[in-house]
Coordinates of C-alpha atoms and ligand atoms in Angstrom, one line a residue:
X20 CA -20.3 9.9 13.5
X21 CA -23.2 9.9 16.0
X22 CA -25.7 12.7 15.6
X23 CA -26.1 15.1 18.4
X24 CA -29.9 14.6 18.8
X25 CA -31.1 11.1 18.0
X26 CA -34.3 11.0 16.0
X27 CA -35.9 8.8 13.4
X28 CA -34.4 10.7 10.5
X29 CA -30.8 10.2 11.3
X30 CA -28.7 9.9 8.2
X31 CA -25.0 9.2 7.7
X32 CA -23.7 12.1 5.7
X33 CA -23.2 10.8 2.2
X34 CA -19.8 11.0 0.5
X35 CA -19.3 12.8 -2.7
X36 CA -20.2 10.3 -5.5
X37 CA -17.1 8.6 -6.8
X38 CA -18.0 9.0 -10.4
X39 CA -18.6 12.7 -10.0
X40 CA -15.3 13.7 -8.2
X41 CA -12.9 11.0 -7.4
X42 CA -10.5 13.1 -5.4
X43 CA -13.4 14.6 -3.4
X44 CA -14.8 11.1 -2.8
X45 CA -11.4 9.9 -1.7
X46 CA -11.0 12.6 0.9
X47 CA -14.6 12.2 2.2
X48 CA -14.1 8.5 2.7
X49 CA -10.9 8.9 4.7
X50 CA -12.4 11.6 6.9
X51 CA -15.8 10.0 7.4
X52 CA -14.4 6.5 8.0
X53 CA -12.1 8.2 10.5
X54 CA -8.9 6.7 9.0
X55 CA -6.9 9.9 9.1
X56 CA -7.1 13.6 9.6
X57 CA -5.1 16.6 8.6
X58 CA -2.4 17.8 10.9
X59 CA -1.7 21.4 11.8
X60 CA 1.6 21.1 9.8
X61 CA 0.7 21.5 6.1
X62 CA 1.2 18.3 4.2
X63 CA 1.5 15.9 7.1
X64 CA -1.3 13.8 8.5
X65 CA -2.6 12.0 11.6
X66 CA -3.4 8.3 11.5
X67 CA -6.5 7.7 13.5
X68 CA -7.0 4.4 15.2
X69 CA -9.2 2.9 12.5
X70 CA -6.6 3.8 9.8
X71 CA -3.6 2.8 12.0
X72 CA -5.4 -0.5 12.8
X73 CA -5.3 -1.4 9.1
X74 CA -1.6 -0.5 8.9
X75 CA -0.9 -2.7 12.0
X76 CA -2.6 -5.8 10.4
X77 CA -0.8 -5.2 7.2
X78 CA 2.6 -4.6 8.9
X79 CA 2.3 -7.7 11.1
X80 CA 1.6 -9.9 8.2
X81 CA 4.3 -8.4 5.9
X82 CA 6.8 -8.5 8.8
X83 CA 6.2 -12.2 9.2
X84 CA 6.8 -12.8 5.5
X85 CA 9.9 -10.6 5.4
X86 CA 11.4 -12.5 8.3
X87 CA 10.7 -15.8 6.5
X88 CA 13.2 -14.7 3.8
X89 CA 16.0 -14.4 6.4
X90 CA 16.0 -10.6 7.0
X91 CA 15.9 -9.4 10.6
X92 CA 14.6 -6.1 12.0
X93 CA 16.9 -3.3 13.2
X94 CA 16.5 0.4 13.8
X95 CA 18.7 3.2 12.6
X96 CA 18.6 6.8 13.7
X97 CA 16.2 9.4 12.2
X98 CA 19.0 12.0 11.8
X99 CA 21.8 11.5 9.3
X100 CA 24.9 13.6 8.8
X101 CA 24.3 15.8 5.7
X102 CA 27.6 14.7 4.2
X103 CA 26.4 11.1 3.9
X104 CA 23.8 12.0 1.4
X105 CA 26.4 13.5 -0.9
X106 CA 28.5 10.3 -1.1
X107 CA 26.4 8.7 -3.9
X108 CA 26.0 11.2 -6.8
X109 CA 22.7 10.0 -8.2
X110 CA 21.2 9.5 -4.7
X111 CA 21.9 13.1 -3.6
X112 CA 20.6 14.4 -6.9
X113 CA 17.3 12.5 -6.5
X114 CA 16.7 13.3 -2.8
X115 CA 18.3 16.7 -2.1
X116 CA 15.3 18.7 -3.3
X117 CA 13.0 17.1 -0.8
X118 CA 15.2 16.7 2.2
X119 CA 14.4 18.4 5.6
X120 CA 17.6 19.7 7.2
X121 CA 18.2 20.3 10.9
X122 CA 20.6 23.2 11.4
X123 CA 20.1 23.9 15.2
X124 CA 20.1 21.7 18.2
X125 CA 20.1 22.6 21.9
X126 CA 19.9 26.2 20.9
X127 CA 23.1 26.1 19.0
X128 CA 24.0 26.1 15.3
X129 CA 25.3 22.6 14.5
X130 CA 28.8 22.1 13.1
X131 CA 27.4 19.8 10.5
X132 CA 23.7 20.0 9.5
X133 CA 21.7 16.8 9.9
X134 CA 19.2 15.5 7.5
X135 CA 15.9 13.9 8.5
X136 CA 16.0 10.5 6.7
X137 CA 14.2 10.5 3.4
X138 CA 15.3 6.8 3.1
X139 CA 18.1 5.1 5.0
X140 CA 20.6 3.8 2.4
X141 CA 23.3 6.1 3.5
X142 CA 23.3 5.5 7.3
X143 CA 22.7 1.8 6.9
X144 CA 25.6 1.4 4.4
X145 CA 27.8 3.5 6.7
X146 CA 27.2 0.9 9.4
X147 CA 27.5 -2.1 6.9
X148 CA 31.0 -0.8 6.2
X149 CA 31.8 -1.3 9.9
X150 CA 30.2 -4.7 10.2
X151 CA 31.2 -6.4 7.0
X152 CA 34.7 -7.7 6.7
X153 CA 34.6 -11.3 5.5
X154 CA 32.5 -13.4 3.2
X155 CA 31.4 -15.1 6.4
X156 CA 29.5 -11.8 7.3
X157 CA 27.4 -12.1 4.2
X158 CA 24.7 -12.0 3.3
X159 CA 23.7 -9.2 5.6
X160 CA 20.0 -8.6 5.6
X161 CA 18.2 -6.0 7.7
X162 CA 14.8 -4.5 7.6
X163 CA 13.4 -1.5 9.5
X164 CA 9.9 -0.2 10.2
X165 CA 10.1 3.6 10.5
X166 CA 8.9 7.0 9.4
X167 CA 10.6 9.0 6.7
X168 CA 10.3 12.6 5.7
X169 CA 10.2 14.0 2.1
X170 CA 9.3 17.6 1.6
X171 CA 6.5 17.2 -0.9
X172 CA 4.9 20.3 -2.4
X173 CA 1.6 18.8 -3.5
X174 CA 0.4 16.4 -0.9
X175 CA -2.6 14.0 -0.6
X176 CA -3.6 11.9 2.4
X177 CA -1.8 8.5 2.5
X178 CA -0.4 9.0 -1.1
X179 CA 2.0 11.8 -0.7
X180 CA 2.7 13.4 2.7
X181 CA 5.7 15.1 4.3
X182 CA 6.1 12.2 6.7
X183 CA 5.0 8.6 6.1
X184 CA 5.5 5.2 7.5
X185 CA 7.2 2.3 5.7
X186 CA 9.5 -0.6 5.9
X187 CA 12.9 -0.5 4.2
X188 CA 14.9 -3.6 3.7
X189 CA 18.7 -3.4 3.0
X190 CA 20.8 -6.4 2.0
X191 CA 24.5 -6.9 1.1
X192 CA 25.7 -10.0 -0.8
X193 CA 28.9 -11.6 -2.0
X194 CA 27.9 -11.9 -5.6
X195 CA 25.9 -10.1 -8.2
X196 CA 23.7 -13.1 -8.9
X197 CA 22.8 -13.5 -5.2
X198 CA 21.8 -9.8 -5.0
X199 CA 19.8 -10.0 -8.2
X200 CA 18.0 -13.0 -6.8
X201 CA 17.2 -11.2 -3.6
X202 CA 15.8 -8.2 -5.5
X203 CA 13.4 -10.5 -7.3
X204 CA 12.6 -12.6 -4.2
X205 CA 11.3 -9.5 -2.4
X206 CA 9.4 -8.4 -5.5
X207 CA 7.6 -11.7 -5.4
X208 CA 7.0 -11.4 -1.6
X209 CA 5.4 -8.0 -2.2
X210 CA 3.3 -9.3 -5.1
X211 CA 1.9 -12.2 -3.2
X212 CA 1.3 -10.1 -0.1
X213 CA -0.6 -7.3 -1.9
X214 CA -2.6 -9.6 -4.1
X215 CA -3.5 -12.1 -1.3
X216 CA -3.8 -9.9 1.6
X217 CA -4.9 -6.5 0.2
X218 CA -6.8 -8.1 -2.7
X219 CA -5.3 -5.7 -5.2
X220 CA -4.3 -7.2 -8.6
X221 CA -0.9 -6.1 -9.8
X222 CA 1.3 -5.6 -12.8
X223 CA 4.8 -6.6 -12.0
X224 CA 7.9 -5.4 -13.9
X225 CA 11.0 -3.3 -14.0
X226 CA 11.1 0.5 -14.2
X227 CA 12.4 2.5 -17.1
X228 CA 15.7 4.4 -16.4
X229 CA 13.7 7.6 -15.9
X230 CA 11.6 6.1 -13.1
X231 CA 14.4 4.2 -11.4
X232 CA 15.4 4.8 -7.7
X233 CA 18.2 7.3 -7.5
X234 CA 21.4 5.2 -7.0
X235 CA 19.9 1.9 -8.3
X236 CA 21.0 -0.1 -11.3
X237 CA 17.6 -1.6 -11.7
X238 CA 14.2 -0.9 -10.0
X239 CA 11.4 -3.4 -10.0
X240 CA 7.8 -2.5 -9.2
X241 CA 4.4 -3.7 -8.4
X242 CA 1.7 -1.4 -9.9
X243 CA -2.0 -1.3 -9.2
X244 CA -4.7 0.4 -11.2
X245 CA -7.0 2.5 -9.1
X246 CA -10.8 2.7 -9.8
X247 CA -10.4 6.1 -11.6
X248 CA -8.0 4.7 -14.1
X249 CA -4.8 6.0 -12.6
X250 CA -1.9 3.8 -11.6
X251 CA -0.3 3.6 -8.2
X252 CA 3.1 2.3 -7.4
X253 CA 2.5 -0.1 -4.5
X254 CA 6.1 -1.2 -3.7
X255 CA 9.6 -1.3 -5.2
X256 CA 12.6 -3.5 -5.0
X257 CA 16.0 -2.1 -6.1
X258 CA 19.1 -3.8 -7.3
X259 CA 21.8 -1.4 -6.2
X260 CA 24.7 -3.1 -7.9
X261 CA 27.9 -1.9 -6.2
X262 CA 27.1 1.8 -6.2
X263 CA 26.6 2.2 -2.5
X264 CA 29.3 -0.3 -1.7
X265 CA 31.8 1.9 -3.5
X266 CA 30.5 5.1 -2.1
X267 CA 30.7 3.8 1.5
X268 CA 33.7 1.4 1.1
X269 CA 31.8 -1.8 1.9
X270 CA 34.4 -4.5 1.2
X271 CA 35.0 -8.0 2.3
X272 CA 37.6 -10.7 1.9
X273 CA 36.3 -13.4 -0.3
X274 CA 37.1 -17.1 0.0
X275 CA 40.4 -16.7 -1.9
X276 CA 41.3 -13.8 0.3
X277 CA 40.7 -11.1 -2.3
X278 CA 39.1 -7.8 -1.2
X279 CA 35.7 -7.3 -3.0
X280 CA 32.9 -4.8 -3.0
X281 CA 29.5 -6.1 -1.9
X282 CA 26.5 -6.3 -4.1
X283 CA 23.3 -4.7 -2.6
X284 CA 19.6 -4.4 -2.7
X285 CA 16.9 -2.3 -1.0
X286 CA 13.2 -2.6 -1.0
X287 CA 10.1 -1.0 0.6
X288 CA 6.4 -0.5 0.8
X289 CA 4.7 2.3 2.7
X290 CA 1.4 3.6 4.1
X291 CA 0.6 4.5 0.5
X292 CA -0.9 1.0 0.4
X293 CA -3.8 2.4 2.5
X294 CA -4.5 4.8 -0.3
X295 CA -4.5 1.9 -2.7
X296 CA -7.0 -0.1 -0.6
X297 CA -9.4 2.9 -0.5
X298 CA -9.1 3.7 -4.3
X299 CA -9.3 0.1 -5.5
X300 CA -12.1 -1.2 -3.3
X301 CA -14.2 1.8 -2.2
X302 CA -17.6 2.6 -3.6
X303 CA -20.2 5.3 -3.2
X304 CA -21.2 4.0 0.2
X305 CA -17.7 4.5 1.4
X306 CA -14.8 2.1 2.3
X307 CA -14.8 -1.6 1.5
X308 CA -12.1 -3.5 3.4
X309 CA -10.8 -6.9 2.4
X310 CA -11.4 -9.1 5.5
X311 CA -7.7 -9.8 5.9
X312 CA -6.9 -6.2 6.8
X313 CA -10.2 -5.2 8.4
X314 CA -9.6 -4.2 12.0
X315 CA -13.3 -5.1 12.5
X316 CA -14.4 -8.0 10.3
X317 CA -17.9 -8.5 11.7
X318 CA -20.1 -5.9 13.4
X319 CA -23.2 -7.1 15.2
X320 CA -26.1 -4.7 15.4
X321 CA -28.7 -5.7 18.0
X322 CA -32.1 -4.2 17.1
X323 CA -34.9 -3.7 19.6
X324 CA -37.8 -1.3 20.0
X325 CA -39.0 -2.1 23.5
X326 CA -36.7 -2.1 26.6
X327 CA -38.0 -5.6 27.6
X328 CA -36.7 -7.0 24.3
X329 CA -33.4 -5.3 24.5
X330 CA -31.9 -7.6 27.1
X331 CA -32.7 -10.8 25.2
X332 CA -31.4 -9.4 21.9
X333 CA -28.2 -8.1 23.5
X334 CA -27.6 -11.4 25.2
X335 CA -27.9 -13.3 21.9
X336 CA -25.6 -10.7 20.2
X337 CA -23.0 -11.3 22.9
X338 CA -23.2 -15.0 22.5
X339 CA -22.6 -14.7 18.8
X340 CA -19.8 -12.3 19.4
X341 CA -18.1 -14.6 21.9
X342 CA -18.3 -17.5 19.6
X343 CA -16.9 -15.6 16.6
X344 CA -14.1 -14.3 18.8
X345 CA -13.2 -17.9 19.8
X346 CA -12.8 -18.5 16.1
X347 CA -10.4 -15.6 15.8
X348 CA -12.8 -13.3 14.0
X349 CA -12.4 -9.6 14.8
X350 CA -15.9 -8.7 16.0
X351 CA -17.6 -5.7 17.4
X352 CA -21.1 -5.2 18.9
X353 CA -22.7 -1.9 18.2
X354 CA -24.4 -1.0 21.5
X355 CA -24.5 2.7 20.9
X356 CA -27.8 4.1 22.2
X357 CA -30.1 6.5 20.6
X358 CA -29.1 5.7 17.0
X359 CA -31.5 4.1 14.5
X360 CA -30.6 0.7 12.9
X361 CA -30.6 2.4 9.5
X362 CA -28.0 4.9 10.7
X363 CA -25.8 2.2 12.1
X364 CA -26.0 0.1 8.9
X365 CA -24.9 3.1 6.8
X366 CA -22.2 4.0 9.3
X367 CA -20.6 0.5 9.2
X368 CA -20.9 0.4 5.5
X369 CA -19.0 3.7 5.4
X370 CA -16.3 2.2 7.5
X371 CA -16.0 -0.8 5.2
X372 CA -16.7 -3.6 7.7
X373 CA -17.0 -6.8 5.6
X374 CA -19.9 -8.4 7.4
X375 CA -22.8 -7.0 9.4
X376 CA -25.0 -9.2 11.5
X377 CA -28.5 -7.9 12.2
X378 CA -30.4 -9.4 15.1
X379 CA -33.8 -8.5 16.4
X380 CA -36.4 -10.0 18.8
X381 CA -38.1 -12.0 16.0
X382 CA -34.7 -13.4 14.9
X383 CA -33.9 -14.4 18.5
X384 CA -37.3 -16.2 18.7
X385 CA -36.7 -17.9 15.3
X386 CA -33.1 -18.8 16.2
X387 CA -31.7 -16.9 13.2
X388 CA -29.9 -13.7 12.1
X389 CA -29.4 -11.7 9.0
X390 CA -25.9 -11.5 7.5
X391 CA -25.2 -8.6 5.2
X392 CA -22.0 -8.6 3.1
X393 CA -20.3 -5.3 2.2
X394 CA -18.9 -6.5 -1.1
X395 CA -22.4 -6.6 -2.7
X396 CA -25.3 -4.2 -2.9
X397 CA -29.1 -4.6 -2.7
X398 CA -31.1 -7.6 -1.7
X399 CA -28.3 -9.9 -3.0
X400 CA -26.2 -8.7 -0.1
X401 CA -28.4 -10.2 2.7
X402 CA -29.1 -13.7 3.8
X403 CA -30.8 -15.4 6.8
X404 CA -28.7 -17.8 8.7
X405 CA -29.5 -20.1 11.6
X406 CA -27.7 -19.2 14.8
X407 CA -25.9 -22.5 15.0
X408 CA -24.5 -21.9 11.5
X409 CA -23.2 -18.4 12.1
X410 CA -19.6 -19.2 12.9
X411 CA -19.0 -21.5 9.9
X412 CA -21.0 -19.2 7.6
X413 CA -19.0 -16.2 8.7
X414 CA -15.7 -17.9 8.2
X415 CA -16.6 -19.0 4.7
X416 CA -18.1 -15.6 3.9
X417 CA -14.9 -13.7 4.9
X418 CA -12.9 -15.8 2.5
X419 CA -15.5 -15.4 -0.2
X420 CA -15.5 -11.6 0.3
X421 CA -11.7 -11.4 0.2
X422 CA -11.8 -13.3 -3.2
X423 CA -14.8 -11.3 -4.5
X424 CA -13.1 -7.9 -3.9
X425 CA -10.0 -9.2 -5.7
X426 CA -12.2 -10.4 -8.6
X427 CA -14.0 -7.1 -8.8
X428 CA -10.7 -5.2 -8.8
X429 CA -9.3 -7.5 -11.5
X430 CA -12.4 -7.1 -13.7
X431 CA -12.1 -3.3 -13.4
X432 CA -8.4 -3.4 -14.2
X433 CA -9.1 -5.7 -17.2
X434 CA -11.8 -3.3 -18.5
X435 CA -9.4 -0.4 -18.2
X436 CA -6.3 -2.0 -19.7
X437 CA -5.9 -1.6 -23.5
X438 CA -3.4 -2.4 -26.1
X439 CA -2.5 0.3 -28.5
X440 CA -0.5 0.3 -31.7
X441 CA -1.6 3.7 -32.9
X442 CA -0.1 6.8 -31.2
X443 CA -3.0 9.1 -31.9
X444 CA -5.4 6.6 -30.3
X445 CA -3.2 6.5 -27.2
X446 CA -3.3 10.2 -26.9
X447 CA -7.1 10.3 -27.3
X448 CA -7.6 7.6 -24.6
X449 CA -5.4 9.5 -22.2
X450 CA -7.2 12.8 -22.9
X451 CA -10.6 11.3 -22.3
X452 CA -12.7 11.1 -19.1
X453 CA -11.1 9.6 -16.1
X454 CA -7.5 8.6 -15.6
X455 CA -7.1 6.9 -18.9
X456 CA -6.4 3.4 -17.7
X457 CA -3.4 1.2 -18.3
X458 CA -2.0 1.3 -21.9
X459 CA 0.0 -1.7 -23.1
X460 CA 2.3 -0.7 -26.0
X461 CA 5.4 -1.6 -27.8
X462 CA 8.2 0.8 -26.8
X463 CA 11.7 0.8 -28.2
X464 CA 13.2 1.7 -24.9
X465 CA 14.5 5.1 -25.8
X466 CA 14.1 7.8 -23.2
X467 CA 13.2 10.2 -26.0
X468 CA 10.1 8.3 -26.9
X469 CA 9.2 7.9 -23.2
X470 CA 9.5 11.7 -22.7
X471 CA 7.3 12.4 -25.7
X472 CA 4.6 10.1 -24.3
X473 CA 4.8 12.0 -21.0
X474 CA 4.6 15.4 -22.6
X475 CA 1.8 14.4 -25.0
X476 CA -0.4 12.4 -22.5
X477 CA 1.0 12.9 -18.9
X478 CA 1.3 9.1 -18.8
X479 CA 4.6 7.6 -17.7
X480 CA 6.1 4.2 -18.0
X481 CA 4.7 2.2 -15.0
X482 CA 6.3 -1.2 -15.7
X483 CA 8.0 -3.3 -18.3
X484 CA 6.9 -6.9 -17.6
X485 CA 9.6 -9.5 -16.9
X486 CA 10.3 -12.5 -19.1
X487 CA 8.3 -11.3 -22.1
X488 CA 8.3 -13.5 -25.1
X489 CA 6.2 -11.4 -27.4
X490 CA 6.9 -11.2 -31.1
X491 CA 9.0 -8.2 -32.2
X492 CA 6.9 -5.1 -32.9
X493 CA 7.2 -1.4 -33.6
X494 CA 7.6 1.4 -31.0
X495 CA 4.3 3.2 -30.7
X496 CA 6.0 6.5 -30.8
X497 CA 8.9 6.4 -33.3
X498 CA 8.0 3.2 -35.3
X499 CA 11.4 1.7 -34.8
X500 CA 11.7 -2.0 -34.0
X501 CA 10.8 -2.8 -30.4
X502 CA 11.3 -6.1 -28.5
X503 CA 9.3 -5.4 -25.5
X504 CA 5.9 -4.2 -24.5
X505 CA 5.5 -1.7 -21.6
X506 CA 2.6 -0.4 -19.5
X507 CA 2.0 3.3 -19.5
X508 CA -0.5 5.2 -17.4
X509 CA -1.1 8.4 -15.6
X510 CA 0.0 7.8 -12.0
X511 CA -0.4 9.1 -8.5
Ligands
ZN2 ZN1 10.6 4.7 -29.9

């Protein structure tokens, strides 16, 4: 945000302190870092280039990983006959309240209204029924990158908007085992992707019946804990059983010529992940981007006071930039005129660029530069490096910052994850300052106890970890025997 009149007292407008007002801080960071803006349509948003650039990097990497599993990309239409939604009873119940309906087209009332996809199970399964006839057609695995529309009443940038971007994978298999395996394979693809690439530590598990995808037999989830102590669902993978196969008549002749229904899955992650990146890694200076998804990984700020110095400094900056680019580092040189170095430093910190290189005339003469890392604050964040060592030091530092952001997020999550065996203590924790963190409790599995927790604390069951072998315990709510622990938290 360049000031109108350059002067020595330029300041980047500070964001609301995170500890003071997390929601205010979150919006400030998004707007000031120019990731997104509000659209004239209430509840929808504009992705600005800096925000969309993060999505593109994330999308390209996840797309590569999805294709490695054998799924291929396709594209299905935005508009779906309204009757399709009604074919699967639970699906319609879950989605009908938030569906946008098109009733007119070309100036005429439509014979059958069309819905704007809230998700594409119905249209994709309608097509699967045309394409799947024999066991030789299976497995069928498609993925699509698209927008979906859900008419949300309470919206928040990236986290909950009328329209958002995502990928949705849909697969059909000959056997239950194969479909179950696919559901868990994708869950693991998501876990690795979000932890490695987005540097967000996750809790992995299955959802309770109340939190399940409408129409699924089982929903699996990856959950992150945000810096304010609230959880965010970062992605889901659903085992759909034969529910959609039966609703859409997807049948195939098996090897012994018997007609069978397919077994199916669907799985997705969305632009919500951008909200997670901001809320897990950001600080009072603004955004902090893990290098893997930073559209600009290194910014070079040339500093000179006299015009005769400027040329030399800029030439040195360009040399460094070219060399880093040759090593596939995404680099930018800040040649904006009339702005103080201090303003530029703060501005790039706000935008979350992982590494800043400062170079002035004295540095050029000494053959060195200053590297500043965004994951640390204070004098500890800066180091002098000889020019010849910049490329290797930058490469190493990018990897170090990626790991350090993950470690910081993990430390924060650990500090905010607590085991409870006393119900009153759980309520007190959830009532306290902040989001309340992640609570790890024994739960008997009854929906009644889950509802009571939600009513008393606003916390919901986020995930029931897989393959638990904990000793039997007592449900934190009713005291009856419980075989499993579950994570409860207030969630976005
Ligand atoms: Zn219970």
